[in-house]
Amino acid sequence: MDVGVVLQTTPPSARVVDLAVRAEAYGFSHVWTFDSHILWQEPFVLYSQILDRTRNVVVGPMVTNPATRDWTVTASLFATLNEMYGNRTVCGIGRGDSAVRVTNGKPTTLATLRDAIGVIRGLSNGEAVDYKGQSLRLPWAGASACEVWVAAYGPKALALAGEVGDGFILQLADPSIAEWTIGAVRKAAADAGRDPEAITICVAAPAYVTDGTPEGLAHGRDQVRWFGGMVGNHVADIVARYGDDAPVPAALTEYIAGRTGYDYNTHGQAENDHVAFVSDDIVDRFCLVGPVDEQLRRLRDLEALGVDQFALYLQHDDKDTTLRHYGEKVLPRLAETTPATT
């Protein structure tokens, strides 16, 4: 199983690039970033710097959306990076959250998302696409290759991921929810005549390595509690659409019962005042908080469900320690091979 890292593009940008460079040195396969251009810095500028200072990591947004950029611009960005640095990009995409809500917009429809995926993937892979009644191609992008991975929670979005996505992104690490969503994506792929096993499965969630003490666990939980609030934005959309009988596991929807609102000014930050409804149990289910051995146990559980990549959100007060523990202790044990002598 690959392990990637998700970085928030909070200034200074040099710090973000430095974390990405160290992630590659430790053996991480992907460097993802948030994509919310008002709250944080523009990620595509940073991708160029990250790719220039690394040799192997793949970069991409976790996740972009069809609303904040023209689809042809998004495709051109990926294709340009691929021409400059080799094919080392991936497009994570969803309907949109903070990037559109902060500008008083709203998430796009799934139909719009489907169309955007076709245009972005086609153009960034050097193909001709129909866009606003015109056949377009990036004439200089014939060697470019970029997969599109779809972030989803609800049943229709999961079906879309299975029908058209090269990959599926689930932004939480609860094993029971992961099993259900992966099953839904693979069924949709099979129903569409695709190979279900060809879809890359990525689970993304915060990881916080603790010292094994109750005090360390409590602190780690508080540092990643923001994630349950972020996921709650998407869950609230599902409940608003379907009501209390939403066709998704109750384990996904029940916890937002005490949700009263959300402040995007502290989106993705431990220092916030809008996630009191996120219990310790939700933190433990959605995130990886604990010593190295506990992190490995959870990763093995996800791997057994068919997860191809775990992307850890490195957004808390101890980025360096968690990055180092993963690089020195977690990744080597995930990649253990047969010993040279017996």
Short mmCIF file of C-alpha atoms in Angstrom, two decimals:
data_model
loop_
_atom_site.label_atom_id
_atom_site.label_comp_id
_atom_site.label_asym_id
_atom_site.label_seq_id
_atom_site.Cartn_x
_atom_site.Cartn_y
_atom_site.Cartn_z
CA MET A 1 0.00 0.00 0.00
CA ASP A 2 1.28 3.45 -0.94
CA VAL A 3 1.29 6.23 1.63
CA GLY A 4 0.84 9.86 0.62
CA VAL A 5 0.77 13.09 2.58
CA VAL A 6 -1.82 15.89 2.41
CA LEU A 7 -0.53 19.40 3.13
CA GLN A 8 -2.41 22.62 3.70
CA THR A 9 -0.91 25.43 1.61
CA THR A 10 -0.61 27.77 4.57
CA PRO A 11 2.18 30.36 4.29
CA PRO A 12 5.10 30.33 4.28
CA SER A 13 5.11 28.41 1.02
CA ALA A 14 8.75 27.41 1.59
CA ARG A 15 7.62 25.39 4.61
CA VAL A 16 5.06 23.50 2.51
CA VAL A 17 7.68 22.74 -0.15
CA ASP A 18 10.14 21.63 2.54
CA LEU A 19 7.62 19.20 4.02
CA ALA A 20 6.99 17.79 0.53
CA VAL A 21 10.69 17.31 -0.13
CA ARG A 22 11.18 15.55 3.19
CA ALA A 23 8.11 13.38 2.51
CA GLU A 24 9.76 12.07 -0.67
CA ALA A 25 13.01 11.43 1.18
CA TYR A 26 11.08 9.35 3.71
CA GLY A 27 9.43 7.29 0.95
CA PHE A 28 5.97 8.83 0.61
CA SER A 29 4.51 8.20 -2.85
CA HIS A 30 2.23 11.26 -3.23
CA VAL A 31 2.10 14.85 -2.06
CA TRP A 32 -1.44 16.18 -2.04
CA THR A 33 -2.62 19.64 -1.01
CA PHE A 34 -5.84 21.38 -0.09
CA ASP A 35 -7.20 23.51 -2.96
CA SER A 36 -9.02 26.52 -1.54
CA HIS A 37 -7.56 29.66 -3.07
CA ILE A 38 -9.05 32.22 -0.65
CA LEU A 39 -8.27 30.42 2.59
CA TRP A 40 -4.75 29.35 1.56
CA GLN A 41 -2.21 29.83 -1.20
CA GLU A 42 -2.74 28.65 -4.77
CA PRO A 43 -1.53 25.04 -4.91
CA PHE A 44 -0.52 24.73 -8.57
CA VAL A 45 2.26 27.28 -8.09
CA LEU A 46 3.59 25.18 -5.22
CA TYR A 47 3.35 21.97 -7.28
CA SER A 48 5.89 23.39 -9.72
CA GLN A 49 8.32 24.05 -6.87
CA ILE A 50 7.70 20.64 -5.29
CA LEU A 51 8.20 18.79 -8.57
CA ASP A 52 11.35 20.77 -9.31
CA ARG A 53 12.90 19.77 -5.97
CA THR A 54 11.86 16.10 -6.04
CA ARG A 55 12.22 13.20 -8.46
CA ASN A 56 9.50 10.65 -7.76
CA VAL A 57 6.48 11.93 -5.83
CA VAL A 58 3.20 12.46 -7.63
CA VAL A 59 1.38 15.72 -6.81
CA GLY A 60 -2.26 16.73 -6.94
CA PRO A 61 -5.15 18.45 -5.17
CA MET A 62 -7.12 16.81 -2.36
CA VAL A 63 -9.42 17.99 -3.88
CA THR A 64 -10.15 20.49 -6.63
CA ASN A 65 -13.62 21.18 -8.05
CA PRO A 66 -15.29 22.15 -11.35
CA ALA A 67 -16.36 25.63 -10.20
CA THR A 68 -13.33 27.74 -9.29
CA ARG A 69 -11.36 27.34 -12.53
CA ASP A 70 -12.36 26.87 -16.13
CA TRP A 71 -11.98 23.16 -16.84
CA THR A 72 -9.64 23.82 -19.76
CA VAL A 73 -7.38 25.87 -17.46
CA THR A 74 -7.26 23.03 -14.93
CA ALA A 75 -6.36 20.56 -17.67
CA SER A 76 -3.67 22.86 -19.04
CA LEU A 77 -2.14 23.20 -15.57
CA PHE A 78 -1.78 19.44 -15.22
CA ALA A 79 -0.50 18.96 -18.77
CA THR A 80 2.06 21.76 -18.35
CA LEU A 81 3.41 20.23 -15.12
CA ASN A 82 3.61 16.85 -16.86
CA GLU A 83 5.60 18.33 -19.76
CA MET A 84 7.97 20.07 -17.36
CA TYR A 85 8.56 17.23 -14.89
CA GLY A 86 7.31 13.99 -16.45
CA ASN A 87 3.89 12.51 -15.80
CA ARG A 88 3.80 13.05 -12.04
CA THR A 89 0.35 14.54 -11.48
CA VAL A 90 -3.05 13.25 -10.40
CA CYS A 91 -6.31 15.18 -10.29
CA GLY A 92 -8.37 14.63 -7.16
CA ILE A 93 -11.77 16.22 -7.71
CA GLY A 94 -15.15 16.56 -6.02
CA ARG A 95 -18.20 18.80 -6.13
CA GLY A 96 -16.53 21.50 -4.02
CA ASP A 97 -16.61 22.64 -0.41
CA SER A 98 -14.61 25.52 1.08
CA ALA A 99 -13.30 26.83 -2.25
CA VAL A 100 -16.84 27.49 -3.47
CA ARG A 101 -18.67 28.18 -0.20
CA VAL A 102 -16.23 30.90 0.91
CA THR A 103 -17.01 32.81 -2.29
CA ASN A 104 -20.75 32.45 -1.59
CA GLY A 105 -21.15 29.64 -4.08
CA LYS A 106 -22.28 26.08 -3.64
CA PRO A 107 -21.08 22.63 -4.69
CA THR A 108 -21.71 21.74 -8.31
CA THR A 109 -24.17 19.11 -9.45
CA LEU A 110 -22.97 15.59 -10.13
CA ALA A 111 -23.82 16.10 -13.80
CA THR A 112 -21.45 19.07 -13.91
CA LEU A 113 -18.79 17.05 -12.09
CA ARG A 114 -19.15 14.22 -14.61
CA ASP A 115 -18.74 16.63 -17.55
CA ALA A 116 -15.76 18.33 -15.92
CA ILE A 117 -14.01 15.00 -15.37
CA GLY A 118 -14.38 14.18 -19.06
CA VAL A 119 -12.94 17.50 -20.20
CA ILE A 120 -10.09 17.67 -17.66
CA ARG A 121 -9.00 14.08 -18.16
CA GLY A 122 -9.34 14.20 -21.93
CA LEU A 123 -7.37 17.39 -22.42
CA SER A 124 -4.69 16.56 -19.85
CA ASN A 125 -4.15 13.25 -21.66
CA GLY A 126 -3.72 14.88 -25.04
CA GLU A 127 -7.14 13.90 -26.34
CA ALA A 128 -9.79 15.90 -28.18
CA VAL A 129 -12.88 16.81 -26.15
CA ASP A 130 -16.15 18.59 -26.77
CA TYR A 131 -16.34 21.77 -24.73
CA LYS A 132 -19.19 24.25 -25.11
CA GLY A 133 -19.96 22.91 -28.56
CA GLN A 134 -16.36 23.15 -29.76
CA SER A 135 -13.87 20.32 -30.28
CA LEU A 136 -10.70 21.22 -28.39
CA ARG A 137 -7.29 19.65 -27.91
CA LEU A 138 -4.08 20.79 -26.25
CA PRO A 139 -1.84 20.35 -29.32
CA TRP A 140 1.34 20.29 -27.24
CA ALA A 141 0.16 17.72 -24.66
CA GLY A 142 0.38 14.47 -26.61
CA ALA A 143 2.72 12.84 -24.08
CA SER A 144 0.81 13.98 -20.99
CA ALA A 145 -0.95 11.46 -18.75
CA CYS A 146 -3.07 12.39 -15.73
CA GLU A 147 -5.55 10.24 -13.85
CA VAL A 148 -8.69 11.67 -12.24
CA TRP A 149 -9.66 10.37 -8.79
CA VAL A 150 -13.15 11.19 -7.56
CA ALA A 151 -13.89 12.13 -3.94
CA ALA A 152 -17.32 10.92 -2.81
CA TYR A 153 -19.53 9.97 0.14
CA GLY A 154 -23.15 9.74 -1.04
CA PRO A 155 -24.60 6.92 -3.16
CA LYS A 156 -24.88 8.86 -6.41
CA ALA A 157 -21.39 10.33 -6.09
CA LEU A 158 -20.00 6.87 -5.31
CA ALA A 159 -21.70 5.56 -8.44
CA LEU A 160 -20.11 8.35 -10.45
CA ALA A 161 -16.68 7.46 -9.08
CA GLY A 162 -17.18 3.86 -10.15
CA GLU A 163 -18.52 4.77 -13.58
CA VAL A 164 -15.89 7.32 -14.66
CA GLY A 165 -13.11 7.66 -12.07
CA ASP A 166 -9.60 6.33 -12.42
CA GLY A 167 -9.54 6.37 -8.63
CA PHE A 168 -11.82 6.87 -5.65
CA ILE A 169 -10.99 9.08 -2.66
CA LEU A 170 -12.70 8.50 0.69
CA GLN A 171 -11.88 11.23 3.18
CA LEU A 172 -12.15 9.26 6.44
CA ALA A 173 -10.59 6.06 7.74
CA ASP A 174 -13.52 4.28 9.39
CA PRO A 175 -13.19 0.62 8.26
CA SER A 176 -16.94 -0.10 8.11
CA ILE A 177 -17.66 3.02 6.04
CA ALA A 178 -14.63 2.31 3.86
CA GLU A 179 -15.86 -1.21 3.19
CA TRP A 180 -19.33 0.03 2.23
CA THR A 181 -18.12 2.85 -0.02
CA ILE A 182 -15.49 0.71 -1.76
CA GLY A 183 -18.16 -1.92 -2.41
CA ALA A 184 -20.50 0.70 -3.88
CA VAL A 185 -17.78 2.09 -6.17
CA ARG A 186 -16.75 -1.33 -7.41
CA LYS A 187 -20.36 -2.39 -8.02
CA ALA A 188 -20.97 0.75 -10.07
CA ALA A 189 -17.82 0.05 -12.06
CA ALA A 190 -18.90 -3.51 -12.77
CA ASP A 191 -22.40 -2.37 -13.75
CA ALA A 192 -20.81 0.10 -16.18
CA GLY A 193 -18.75 -2.67 -17.78
CA ARG A 194 -15.49 -1.58 -16.20
CA ASP A 195 -12.95 -3.63 -14.27
CA PRO A 196 -13.69 -2.82 -10.60
CA GLU A 197 -10.16 -3.76 -9.56
CA ALA A 198 -8.68 -1.19 -11.95
CA ILE A 199 -9.97 1.71 -9.83
CA THR A 200 -7.37 2.94 -7.36
CA ILE A 201 -8.76 3.23 -3.84
CA CYS A 202 -7.40 6.05 -1.68
CA VAL A 203 -8.38 6.65 1.95
CA ALA A 204 -7.38 10.07 3.29
CA ALA A 205 -7.46 11.05 6.96
CA PRO A 206 -5.34 12.81 9.58
CA ALA A 207 -2.66 10.79 11.35
CA TYR A 208 -1.16 11.83 14.68
CA VAL A 209 1.52 9.65 16.25
CA THR A 210 1.32 9.75 20.06
CA ASP A 211 3.55 8.51 22.88
CA GLY A 212 1.10 5.91 24.18
CA THR A 213 -0.01 7.87 27.25
CA PRO A 214 -3.64 8.87 27.93
CA GLU A 215 -2.51 12.51 27.92
CA GLY A 216 -0.87 12.09 24.54
CA LEU A 217 -3.97 10.43 23.12
CA ALA A 218 -6.23 13.23 24.40
CA HIS A 219 -3.97 15.87 22.89
CA GLY A 220 -3.74 14.04 19.56
CA ARG A 221 -7.51 13.72 19.36
CA ASP A 222 -7.97 17.44 19.92
CA GLN A 223 -5.44 18.24 17.21
CA VAL A 224 -7.38 16.34 14.54
CA ARG A 225 -10.95 16.87 15.73
CA TRP A 226 -11.31 19.48 12.97
CA PHE A 227 -11.48 16.64 10.45
CA GLY A 228 -14.85 15.42 11.73
CA GLY A 229 -16.17 18.94 11.22
CA MET A 230 -14.88 19.03 7.66
CA VAL A 231 -16.41 15.66 6.83
CA GLY A 232 -19.61 16.87 8.50
CA ASN A 233 -20.04 19.52 5.78
CA HIS A 234 -20.41 16.79 3.16
CA VAL A 235 -22.52 14.57 5.41
CA ALA A 236 -24.87 17.49 6.08
CA ASP A 237 -25.40 17.82 2.32
CA ILE A 238 -26.35 14.13 2.13
CA VAL A 239 -28.80 14.44 5.03
CA ALA A 240 -30.29 17.61 3.53
CA ARG A 241 -30.88 15.75 0.29
CA TYR A 242 -32.16 12.43 1.61
CA GLY A 243 -33.34 13.17 5.14
CA ASP A 244 -32.76 10.92 8.11
CA ASP A 245 -33.29 7.86 5.92
CA ALA A 246 -30.30 8.60 3.69
CA PRO A 247 -29.16 5.42 1.90
CA VAL A 248 -25.74 5.48 3.57
CA PRO A 249 -24.49 3.82 6.77
CA ALA A 250 -25.79 5.38 9.97
CA ALA A 251 -22.16 5.38 11.11
CA LEU A 252 -21.62 8.19 8.61
CA THR A 253 -24.66 10.35 9.32
CA GLU A 254 -25.64 9.98 12.97
CA TYR A 255 -22.74 11.92 14.42
CA ILE A 256 -23.76 15.27 12.89
CA ALA A 257 -26.96 15.43 14.96
CA GLY A 258 -25.37 18.03 17.25
CA ARG A 259 -23.86 20.07 14.43
CA THR A 260 -24.98 23.71 14.62
CA GLY A 261 -22.90 25.45 11.98
CA TYR A 262 -19.45 25.82 10.50
CA ASP A 263 -16.90 28.63 10.38
CA TYR A 264 -14.74 28.44 7.26
CA ASN A 265 -12.32 30.96 8.76
CA THR A 266 -10.94 28.07 10.83
CA HIS A 267 -11.52 25.35 8.23
CA GLY A 268 -9.02 22.54 8.62
CA GLN A 269 -7.48 23.98 11.78
CA ALA A 270 -7.16 22.55 15.26
CA GLU A 271 -7.90 26.00 16.71
CA ASN A 272 -11.63 26.23 16.09
CA ASP A 273 -14.88 26.49 18.00
CA HIS A 274 -17.32 24.63 15.77
CA VAL A 275 -16.48 20.93 16.24
CA ALA A 276 -17.73 20.24 19.75
CA PHE A 277 -20.19 17.79 18.21
CA VAL A 278 -17.29 15.57 17.06
CA SER A 279 -16.85 12.98 19.81
CA ASP A 280 -13.69 11.09 20.72
CA ASP A 281 -15.27 7.99 19.21
CA ILE A 282 -15.67 9.76 15.84
CA VAL A 283 -12.08 10.99 15.99
CA ASP A 284 -10.87 7.45 16.67
CA ARG A 285 -12.97 6.03 13.82
CA PHE A 286 -12.26 8.69 11.22
CA CYS A 287 -8.58 9.38 12.01
CA LEU A 288 -5.42 7.49 12.97
CA VAL A 289 -4.37 8.65 16.45
CA GLY A 290 -2.02 6.59 18.58
CA PRO A 291 1.46 5.03 18.78
CA VAL A 292 3.25 3.55 15.77
CA ASP A 293 1.93 0.02 16.36
CA GLU A 294 -1.66 1.32 16.42
CA GLN A 295 -1.06 3.26 13.22
CA LEU A 296 0.23 0.11 11.55
CA ARG A 297 -2.73 -1.96 12.74
CA ARG A 298 -5.17 0.51 11.26
CA LEU A 299 -3.24 0.69 8.00
CA ARG A 300 -3.21 -3.11 7.70
CA ASP A 301 -6.98 -3.15 8.27
CA LEU A 302 -7.47 -0.64 5.45
CA GLU A 303 -5.10 -2.56 3.18
CA ALA A 304 -7.13 -5.73 3.77
CA LEU A 305 -10.23 -3.87 2.52
CA GLY A 306 -8.51 -3.16 -0.78
CA VAL A 307 -7.14 0.33 -0.07
CA ASP A 308 -4.24 1.09 -2.42
CA GLN A 309 -3.13 4.33 -0.78
CA PHE A 310 -3.49 5.95 2.60
CA ALA A 311 -3.03 9.72 2.35
CA LEU A 312 -2.38 11.24 5.76
CA TYR A 313 -3.46 14.79 6.47
CA LEU A 314 -0.49 16.46 8.13
CA GLN A 315 -2.43 19.33 9.66
CA HIS A 316 -1.74 19.66 13.37
CA ASP A 317 0.85 20.95 15.85
CA ASP A 318 3.41 18.16 15.40
CA LYS A 319 3.92 17.73 11.67
CA ASP A 320 7.63 17.01 11.94
CA THR A 321 7.29 14.20 14.49
CA THR A 322 4.46 12.44 12.65
CA LEU A 323 6.30 12.76 9.32
CA ARG A 324 9.48 11.37 10.89
CA HIS A 325 7.73 8.46 12.64
CA TYR A 326 6.00 7.49 9.41
CA GLY A 327 9.22 7.77 7.43
CA GLU A 328 11.42 5.91 9.89
CA LYS A 329 9.03 3.40 11.47
CA VAL A 330 5.71 3.03 9.65
CA LEU A 331 6.65 2.99 5.97
CA PRO A 332 9.55 0.54 6.38
CA ARG A 333 7.34 -1.92 8.21
CA LEU A 334 4.60 -1.60 5.59
CA ALA A 335 7.18 -2.43 2.94
CA GLU A 336 8.88 -5.29 4.78
CA THR A 337 10.45 -7.80 2.41
CA THR A 338 11.92 -11.27 2.69
CA PRO A 339 15.24 -11.13 4.59
CA ALA A 340 18.46 -11.62 2.61
CA THR A 341 19.51 -14.58 4.78
CA THR A 342 17.62 -17.09 6.90
#
